CSV table of C-alpha atoms in Angstrom, one decimal:
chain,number,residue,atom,x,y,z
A,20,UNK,CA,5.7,21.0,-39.9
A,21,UNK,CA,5.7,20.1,-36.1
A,22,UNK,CA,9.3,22.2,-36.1
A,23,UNK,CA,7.2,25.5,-37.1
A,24,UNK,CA,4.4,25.3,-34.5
A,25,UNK,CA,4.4,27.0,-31.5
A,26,UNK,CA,1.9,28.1,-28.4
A,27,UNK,CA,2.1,31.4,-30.5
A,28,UNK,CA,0.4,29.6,-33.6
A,29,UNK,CA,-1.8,27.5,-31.6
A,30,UNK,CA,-2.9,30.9,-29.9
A,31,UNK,CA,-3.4,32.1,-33.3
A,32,UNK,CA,-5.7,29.5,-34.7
A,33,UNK,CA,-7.8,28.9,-31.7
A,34,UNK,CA,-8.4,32.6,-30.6
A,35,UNK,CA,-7.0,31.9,-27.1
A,36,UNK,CA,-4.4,33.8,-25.2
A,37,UNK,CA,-0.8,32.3,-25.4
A,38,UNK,CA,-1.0,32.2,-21.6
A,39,UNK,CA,-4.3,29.8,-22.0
A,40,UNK,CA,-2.8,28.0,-24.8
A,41,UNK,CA,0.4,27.1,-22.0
A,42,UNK,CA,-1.8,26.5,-19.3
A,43,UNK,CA,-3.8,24.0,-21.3
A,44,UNK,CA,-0.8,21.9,-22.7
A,45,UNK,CA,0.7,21.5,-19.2
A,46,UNK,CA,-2.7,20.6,-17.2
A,47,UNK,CA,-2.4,23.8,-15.2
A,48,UNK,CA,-5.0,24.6,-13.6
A,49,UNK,CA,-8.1,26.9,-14.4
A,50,UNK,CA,-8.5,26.6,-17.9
A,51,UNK,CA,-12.4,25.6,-18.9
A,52,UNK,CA,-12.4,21.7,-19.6
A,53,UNK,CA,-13.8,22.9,-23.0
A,54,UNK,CA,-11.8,25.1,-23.9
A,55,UNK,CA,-8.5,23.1,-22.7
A,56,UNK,CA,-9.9,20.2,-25.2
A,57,UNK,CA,-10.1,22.5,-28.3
A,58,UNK,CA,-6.2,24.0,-27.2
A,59,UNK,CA,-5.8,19.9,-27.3
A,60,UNK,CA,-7.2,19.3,-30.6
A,61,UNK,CA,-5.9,22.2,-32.4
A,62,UNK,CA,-2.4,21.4,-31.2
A,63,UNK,CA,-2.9,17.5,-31.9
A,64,UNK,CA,-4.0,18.7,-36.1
A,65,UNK,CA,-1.2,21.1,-36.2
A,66,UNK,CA,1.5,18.4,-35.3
A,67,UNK,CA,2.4,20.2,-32.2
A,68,UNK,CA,1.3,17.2,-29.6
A,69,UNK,CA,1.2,13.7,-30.3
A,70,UNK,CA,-2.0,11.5,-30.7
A,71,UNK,CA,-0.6,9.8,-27.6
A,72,UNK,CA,-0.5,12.8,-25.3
A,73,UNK,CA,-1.4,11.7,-21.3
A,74,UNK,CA,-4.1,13.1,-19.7
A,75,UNK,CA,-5.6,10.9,-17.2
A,76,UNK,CA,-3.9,8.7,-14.3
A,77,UNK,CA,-5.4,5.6,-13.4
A,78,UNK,CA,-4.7,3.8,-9.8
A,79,UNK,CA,-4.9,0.5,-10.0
A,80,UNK,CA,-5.6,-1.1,-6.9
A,81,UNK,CA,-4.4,-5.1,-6.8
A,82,UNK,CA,-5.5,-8.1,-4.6
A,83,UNK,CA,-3.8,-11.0,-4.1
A,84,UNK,CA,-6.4,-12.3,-2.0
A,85,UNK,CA,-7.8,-8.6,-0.4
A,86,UNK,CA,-6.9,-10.0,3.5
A,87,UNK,CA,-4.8,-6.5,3.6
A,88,UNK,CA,-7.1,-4.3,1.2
A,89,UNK,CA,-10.3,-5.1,2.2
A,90,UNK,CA,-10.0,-4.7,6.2
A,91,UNK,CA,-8.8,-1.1,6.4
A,92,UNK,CA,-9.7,2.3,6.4
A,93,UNK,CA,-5.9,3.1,5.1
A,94,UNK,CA,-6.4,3.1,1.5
A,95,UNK,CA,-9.4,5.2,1.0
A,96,UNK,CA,-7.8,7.9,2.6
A,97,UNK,CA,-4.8,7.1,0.2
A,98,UNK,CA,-6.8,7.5,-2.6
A,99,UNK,CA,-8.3,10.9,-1.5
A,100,UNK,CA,-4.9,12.2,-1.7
A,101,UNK,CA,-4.3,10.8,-5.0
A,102,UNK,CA,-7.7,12.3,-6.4
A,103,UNK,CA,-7.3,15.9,-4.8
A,104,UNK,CA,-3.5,16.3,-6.5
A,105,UNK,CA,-4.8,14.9,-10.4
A,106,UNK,CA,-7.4,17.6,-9.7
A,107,UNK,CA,-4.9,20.2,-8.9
A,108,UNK,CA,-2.3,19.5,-12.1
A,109,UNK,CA,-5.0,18.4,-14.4
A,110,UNK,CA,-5.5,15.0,-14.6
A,111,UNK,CA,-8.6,12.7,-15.2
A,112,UNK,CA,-8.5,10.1,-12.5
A,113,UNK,CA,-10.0,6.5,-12.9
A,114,UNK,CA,-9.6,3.4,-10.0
A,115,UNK,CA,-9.5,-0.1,-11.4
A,116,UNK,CA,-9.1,-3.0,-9.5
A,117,UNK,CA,-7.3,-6.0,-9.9
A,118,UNK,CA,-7.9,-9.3,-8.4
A,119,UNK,CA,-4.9,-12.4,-9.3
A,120,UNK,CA,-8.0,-14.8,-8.8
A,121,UNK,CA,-10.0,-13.3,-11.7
A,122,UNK,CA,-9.9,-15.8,-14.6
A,123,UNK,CA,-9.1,-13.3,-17.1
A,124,UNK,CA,-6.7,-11.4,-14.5
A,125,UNK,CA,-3.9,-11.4,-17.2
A,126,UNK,CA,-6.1,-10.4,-20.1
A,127,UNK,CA,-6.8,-7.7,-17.9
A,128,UNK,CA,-3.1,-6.8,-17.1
A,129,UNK,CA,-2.0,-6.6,-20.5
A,130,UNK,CA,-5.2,-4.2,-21.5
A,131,UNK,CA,-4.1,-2.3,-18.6
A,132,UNK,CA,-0.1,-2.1,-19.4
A,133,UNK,CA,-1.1,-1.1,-23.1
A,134,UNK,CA,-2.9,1.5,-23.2
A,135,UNK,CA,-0.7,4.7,-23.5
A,136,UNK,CA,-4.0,7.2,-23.6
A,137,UNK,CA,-3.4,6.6,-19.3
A,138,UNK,CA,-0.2,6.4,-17.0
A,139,UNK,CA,-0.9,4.0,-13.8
A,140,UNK,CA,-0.7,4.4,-10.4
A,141,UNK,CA,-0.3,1.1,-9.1
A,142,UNK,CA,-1.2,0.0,-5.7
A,143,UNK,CA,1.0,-2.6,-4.8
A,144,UNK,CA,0.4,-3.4,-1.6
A,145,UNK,CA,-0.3,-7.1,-2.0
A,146,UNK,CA,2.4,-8.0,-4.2
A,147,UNK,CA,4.6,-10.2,-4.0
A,148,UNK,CA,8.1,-11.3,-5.9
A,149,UNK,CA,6.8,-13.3,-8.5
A,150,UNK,CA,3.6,-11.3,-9.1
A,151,UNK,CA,5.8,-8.7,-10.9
A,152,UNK,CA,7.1,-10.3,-14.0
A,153,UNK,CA,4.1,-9.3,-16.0
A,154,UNK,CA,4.0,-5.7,-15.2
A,155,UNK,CA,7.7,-5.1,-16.7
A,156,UNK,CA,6.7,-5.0,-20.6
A,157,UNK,CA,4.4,-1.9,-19.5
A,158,UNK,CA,4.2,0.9,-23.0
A,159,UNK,CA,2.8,3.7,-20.5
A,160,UNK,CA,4.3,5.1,-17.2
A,161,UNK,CA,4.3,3.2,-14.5
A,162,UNK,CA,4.5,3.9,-11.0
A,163,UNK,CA,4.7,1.3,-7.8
A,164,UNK,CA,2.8,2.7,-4.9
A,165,UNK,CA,3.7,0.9,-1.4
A,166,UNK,CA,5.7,-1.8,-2.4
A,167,UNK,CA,10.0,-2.1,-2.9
A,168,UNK,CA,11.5,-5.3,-4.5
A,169,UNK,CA,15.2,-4.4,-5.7
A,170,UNK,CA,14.8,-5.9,-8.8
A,171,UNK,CA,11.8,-3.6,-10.6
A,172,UNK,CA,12.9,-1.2,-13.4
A,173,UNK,CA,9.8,1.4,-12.2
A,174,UNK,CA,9.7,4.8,-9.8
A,175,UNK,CA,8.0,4.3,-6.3
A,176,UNK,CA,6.5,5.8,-3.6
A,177,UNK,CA,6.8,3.6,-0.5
A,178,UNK,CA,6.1,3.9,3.5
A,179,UNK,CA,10.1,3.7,5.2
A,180,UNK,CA,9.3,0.9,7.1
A,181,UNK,CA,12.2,-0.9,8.7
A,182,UNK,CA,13.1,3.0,10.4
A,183,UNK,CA,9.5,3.2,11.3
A,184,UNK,CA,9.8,-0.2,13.0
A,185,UNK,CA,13.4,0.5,14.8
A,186,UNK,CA,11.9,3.8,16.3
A,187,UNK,CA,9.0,1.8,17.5
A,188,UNK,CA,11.3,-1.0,18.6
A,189,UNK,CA,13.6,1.8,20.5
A,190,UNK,CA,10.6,3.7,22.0
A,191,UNK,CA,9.7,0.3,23.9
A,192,UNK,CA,13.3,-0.6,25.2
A,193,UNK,CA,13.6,3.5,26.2
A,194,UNK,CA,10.7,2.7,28.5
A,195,UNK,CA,12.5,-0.1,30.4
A,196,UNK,CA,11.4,-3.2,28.1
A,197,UNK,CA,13.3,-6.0,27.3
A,198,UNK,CA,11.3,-8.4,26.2
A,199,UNK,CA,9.6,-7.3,24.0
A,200,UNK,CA,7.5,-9.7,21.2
A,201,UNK,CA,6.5,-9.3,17.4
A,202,UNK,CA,2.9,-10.0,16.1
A,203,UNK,CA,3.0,-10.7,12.3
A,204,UNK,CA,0.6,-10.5,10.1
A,205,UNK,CA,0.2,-14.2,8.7
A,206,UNK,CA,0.1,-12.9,5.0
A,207,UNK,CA,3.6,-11.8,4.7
A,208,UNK,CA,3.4,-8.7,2.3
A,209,UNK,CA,6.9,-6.6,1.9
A,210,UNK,CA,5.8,-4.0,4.0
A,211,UNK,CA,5.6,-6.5,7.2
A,212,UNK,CA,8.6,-8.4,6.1
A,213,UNK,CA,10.7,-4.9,6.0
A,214,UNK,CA,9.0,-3.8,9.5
A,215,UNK,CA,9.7,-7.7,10.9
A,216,UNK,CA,13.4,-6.4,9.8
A,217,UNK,CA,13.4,-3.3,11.9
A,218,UNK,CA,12.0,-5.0,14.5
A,219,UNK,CA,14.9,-8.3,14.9
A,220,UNK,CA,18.0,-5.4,13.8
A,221,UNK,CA,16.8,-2.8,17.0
A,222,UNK,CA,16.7,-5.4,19.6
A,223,UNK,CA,20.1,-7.1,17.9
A,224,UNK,CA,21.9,-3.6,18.2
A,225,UNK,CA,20.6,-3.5,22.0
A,226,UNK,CA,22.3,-6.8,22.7
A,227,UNK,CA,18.5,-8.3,23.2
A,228,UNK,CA,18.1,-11.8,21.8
A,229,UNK,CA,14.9,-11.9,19.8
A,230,UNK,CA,12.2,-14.7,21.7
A,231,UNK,CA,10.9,-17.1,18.9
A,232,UNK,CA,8.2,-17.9,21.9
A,233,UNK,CA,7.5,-13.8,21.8
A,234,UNK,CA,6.5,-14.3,17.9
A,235,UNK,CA,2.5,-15.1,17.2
A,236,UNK,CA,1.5,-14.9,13.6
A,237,UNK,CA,-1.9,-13.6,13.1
A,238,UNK,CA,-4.7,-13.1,10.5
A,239,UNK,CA,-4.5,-9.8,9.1
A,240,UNK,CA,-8.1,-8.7,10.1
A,241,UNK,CA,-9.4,-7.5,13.0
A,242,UNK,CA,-11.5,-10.2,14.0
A,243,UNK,CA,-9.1,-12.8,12.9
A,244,UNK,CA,-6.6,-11.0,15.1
A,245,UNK,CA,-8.6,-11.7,17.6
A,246,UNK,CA,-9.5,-14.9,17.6
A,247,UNK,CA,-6.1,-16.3,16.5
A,248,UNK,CA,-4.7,-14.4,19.5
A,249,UNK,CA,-7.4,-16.1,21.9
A,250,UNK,CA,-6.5,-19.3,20.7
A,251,UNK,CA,-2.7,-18.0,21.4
A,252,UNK,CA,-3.6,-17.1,25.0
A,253,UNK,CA,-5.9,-20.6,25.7
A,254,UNK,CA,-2.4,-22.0,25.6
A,255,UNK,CA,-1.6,-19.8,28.7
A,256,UNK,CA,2.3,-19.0,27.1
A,257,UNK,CA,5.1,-17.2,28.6
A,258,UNK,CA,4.0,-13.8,27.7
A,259,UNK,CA,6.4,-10.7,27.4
A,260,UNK,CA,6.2,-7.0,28.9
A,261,UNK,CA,5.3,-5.4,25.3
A,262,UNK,CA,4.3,-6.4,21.7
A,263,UNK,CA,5.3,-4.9,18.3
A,264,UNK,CA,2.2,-5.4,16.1
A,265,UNK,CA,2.5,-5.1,12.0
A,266,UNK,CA,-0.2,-2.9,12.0
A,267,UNK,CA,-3.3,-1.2,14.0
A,268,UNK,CA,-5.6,-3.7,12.7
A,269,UNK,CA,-3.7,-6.4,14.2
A,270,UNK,CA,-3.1,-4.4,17.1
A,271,UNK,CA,-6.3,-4.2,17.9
A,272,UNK,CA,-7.6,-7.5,17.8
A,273,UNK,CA,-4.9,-9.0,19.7
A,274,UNK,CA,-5.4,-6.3,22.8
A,275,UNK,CA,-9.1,-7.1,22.5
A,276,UNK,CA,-8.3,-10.8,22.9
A,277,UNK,CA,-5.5,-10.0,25.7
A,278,UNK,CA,-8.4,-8.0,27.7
A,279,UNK,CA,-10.9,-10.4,27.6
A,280,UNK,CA,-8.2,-12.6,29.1
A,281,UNK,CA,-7.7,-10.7,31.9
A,282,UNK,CA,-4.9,-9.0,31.0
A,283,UNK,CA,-4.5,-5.1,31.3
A,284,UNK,CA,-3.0,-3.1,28.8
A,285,UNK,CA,-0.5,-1.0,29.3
A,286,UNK,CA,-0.6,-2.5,32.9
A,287,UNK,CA,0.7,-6.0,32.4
A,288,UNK,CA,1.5,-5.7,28.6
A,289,UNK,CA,2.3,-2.6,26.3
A,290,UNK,CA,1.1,-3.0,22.6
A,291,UNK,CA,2.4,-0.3,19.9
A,292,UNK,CA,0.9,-0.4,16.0
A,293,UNK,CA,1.4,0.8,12.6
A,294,UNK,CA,-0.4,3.2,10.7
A,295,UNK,CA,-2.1,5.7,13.2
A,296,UNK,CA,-6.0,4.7,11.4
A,297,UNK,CA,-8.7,6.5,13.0
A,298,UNK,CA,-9.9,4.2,15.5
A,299,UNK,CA,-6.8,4.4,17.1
A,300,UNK,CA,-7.8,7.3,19.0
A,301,UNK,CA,-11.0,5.7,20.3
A,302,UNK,CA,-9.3,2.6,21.7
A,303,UNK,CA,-9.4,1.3,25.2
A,304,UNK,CA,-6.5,2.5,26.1
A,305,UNK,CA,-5.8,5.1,22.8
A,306,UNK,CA,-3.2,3.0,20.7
A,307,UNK,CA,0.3,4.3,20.5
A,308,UNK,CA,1.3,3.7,16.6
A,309,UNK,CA,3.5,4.8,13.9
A,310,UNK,CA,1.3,7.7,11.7
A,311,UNK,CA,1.5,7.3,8.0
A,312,UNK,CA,0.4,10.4,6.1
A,313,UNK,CA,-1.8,8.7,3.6
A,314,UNK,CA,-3.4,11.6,1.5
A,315,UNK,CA,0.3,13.0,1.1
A,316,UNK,CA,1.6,9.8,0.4
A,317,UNK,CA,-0.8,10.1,-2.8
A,318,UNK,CA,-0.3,13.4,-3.7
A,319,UNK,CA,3.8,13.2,-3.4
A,320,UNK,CA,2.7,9.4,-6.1
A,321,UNK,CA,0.7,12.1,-8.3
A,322,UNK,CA,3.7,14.7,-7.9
A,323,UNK,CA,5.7,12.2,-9.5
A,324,UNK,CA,3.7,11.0,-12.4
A,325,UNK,CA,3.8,13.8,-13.2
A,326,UNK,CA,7.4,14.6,-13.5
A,327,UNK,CA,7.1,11.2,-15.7
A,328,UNK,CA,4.8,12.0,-18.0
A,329,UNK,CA,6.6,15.7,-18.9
A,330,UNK,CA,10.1,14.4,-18.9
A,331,UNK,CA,9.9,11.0,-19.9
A,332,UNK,CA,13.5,9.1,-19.9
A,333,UNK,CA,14.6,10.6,-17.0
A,334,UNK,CA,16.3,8.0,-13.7
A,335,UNK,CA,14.1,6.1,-11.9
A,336,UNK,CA,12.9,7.1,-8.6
A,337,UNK,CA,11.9,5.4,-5.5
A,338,UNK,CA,10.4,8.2,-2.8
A,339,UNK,CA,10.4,7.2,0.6
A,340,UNK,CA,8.0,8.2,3.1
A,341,UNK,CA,9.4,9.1,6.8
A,342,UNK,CA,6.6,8.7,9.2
A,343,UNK,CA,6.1,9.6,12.6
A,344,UNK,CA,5.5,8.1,15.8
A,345,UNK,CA,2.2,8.9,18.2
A,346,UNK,CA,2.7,8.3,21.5
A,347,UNK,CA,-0.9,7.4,23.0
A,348,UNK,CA,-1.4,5.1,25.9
A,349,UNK,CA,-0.8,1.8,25.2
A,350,UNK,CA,3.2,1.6,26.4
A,351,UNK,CA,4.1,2.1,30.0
A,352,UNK,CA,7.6,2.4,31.8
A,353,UNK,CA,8.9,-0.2,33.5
């Protein structure tokens, strides 16, 4: 029976224009929500689509322990670009959220995995190595936003990192620096390990040895920043002529710290971020940083879904994101 019936038949039965019918199946856009679910249930009785058929996306956004989640402006505007694109193509979005402390956190995951009504959009931001095992048996398409590990069988979407930290790392030693130091985040999520990696393999290829005492781990939110880095500075260490920060957040609190210690900036130290959040133009000096273009970052993971929910079987992809760097006024030559 399913052979026989076409968008012809389905146009037909329901009264609606072949064109409508088309539109309808494939989540184009301006077809009448009601009218697109009568298309859908006509075709679902006459064989033509599956019970299963995908209609809605859901982004799951996961915590480890939400010290990178919760303290940043990055992720709503991620989201924004995630909802504007399901609108465009079709889909219902939903947010979930995730939290590894929950009791019933795997109850949760396994809900989540099985049910094929939804594909997921997972924000993996916080994940680490062995977080992933449970998310392998997933029965509905499953995409990885902001997160790489070699070893997972899903399509990504991911920031390019490690480039994005080199051309940061390069930028400084083009303006006469060669010491130049690394502050790390202290919760060491891929992206920071991949950026940490940029960081060491520029200075390596410019015959610079990389300063262990040039290397302060601090918390992940701004005021933690800060008052990890004035605990830093109480020490009165050998400081060096610019810092490499994992992101803005932590940028920011440690130039905040470095300023109430007396220390200008660009002046006596240069500080360059990640991310290019908003506040970075309203600094004291405006923060140079690496921009990340988070609402196409969500509509490019969207794009893709997609692609995976209308031709499913196809390779795995992992899409990554080329930033771009914003120079401000937080670097000076030397």
């Amino acid at each position: 029976m399913a052979g026989k019936i076409n968008i012809k038949k389905i146009s037909e039965v329901t009264g609606f224009s072949p064109a409508t019918v088309s539109n309808a199946l494939n989540n184009k856009r301006g077809v009448n929500r009601d009218t697109a679910a009568e298309i859908l249930r006509v075709a679902k009785e006459l064989g033509y689509v599956s019970e299963n058929r995908i209609t809605k996306i859901r982004f799951v956004i996961y915590k480890r322990n939400g010290k990178i989640i919760d303290d940043t402006p990055f992720f709503p505007l991620l989201i924004d670009g995630v909802e504007t694109e399901c609108k465009r193509l079709g889909y219902e979005m939903s947010i979930s959220n995730l939290d590894k402390r929950d009791d019933d956190y795997e109850e949760q995951v396994r809900w989540l995995i099985n049910d094929t009504s939804s594909a997921i959009i997972f924000l993996g931001t916080e994940l680490m190595e062995n977080d992933i095992d449970i998310y392998r048996s997933s029965k509905c398409p499953f995409l990885i936003f902001d997160c790489f590990e070699s070893s997972m069988p899903f399509d990504g979407v991911l920031i390019n990192n490690a480039d994005s930290a080199r051309m940061a790392t390069e930028y400084l030693i083009d303006k006469g620096h060669r010491k130049i130091g690394y502050l790390r985040g202290d919760f060491r999520i891929k992206a920071f390990r991949s950026r940490a990696v940029g960081y060491a393999r520029t200075l390596n290829n410019h015959g610079i040895e990389v300063n262990r005492e040039y290397t302060h781990t601090l918390d992940t939110t701004m005021e933690g920043a800060y008052e990890d880095m004035k605990r830093v500075l109480a020490k009165k260490p050998e400081l060096p002529t610019a810092f490499f920060a994992d992101d803005d957040v932590i940028a920011i609190g440690a130039m905040k710290a470095l300023q109430e210690y007396g220390y200008k900036v660009p002046e006596d130290i240069s500080i360059i971020g990640f991310d290019d959040l908003p506040f970075c133009e309203i600094t004291t000096p405006r923060l140079t940083t690496i921009r990340v273009s988070k609402q196409e970052m969500g509509m490019v993971a969207v794009r893709r879904m997609d692609e995976m929910i209308k031709m499913p079987g196809k390779s795995k992809l992992k899409i990554s994101i080329c930033t771009e760097f914003v120079e401000r006024d937080s670097v000076r030559m030397i």
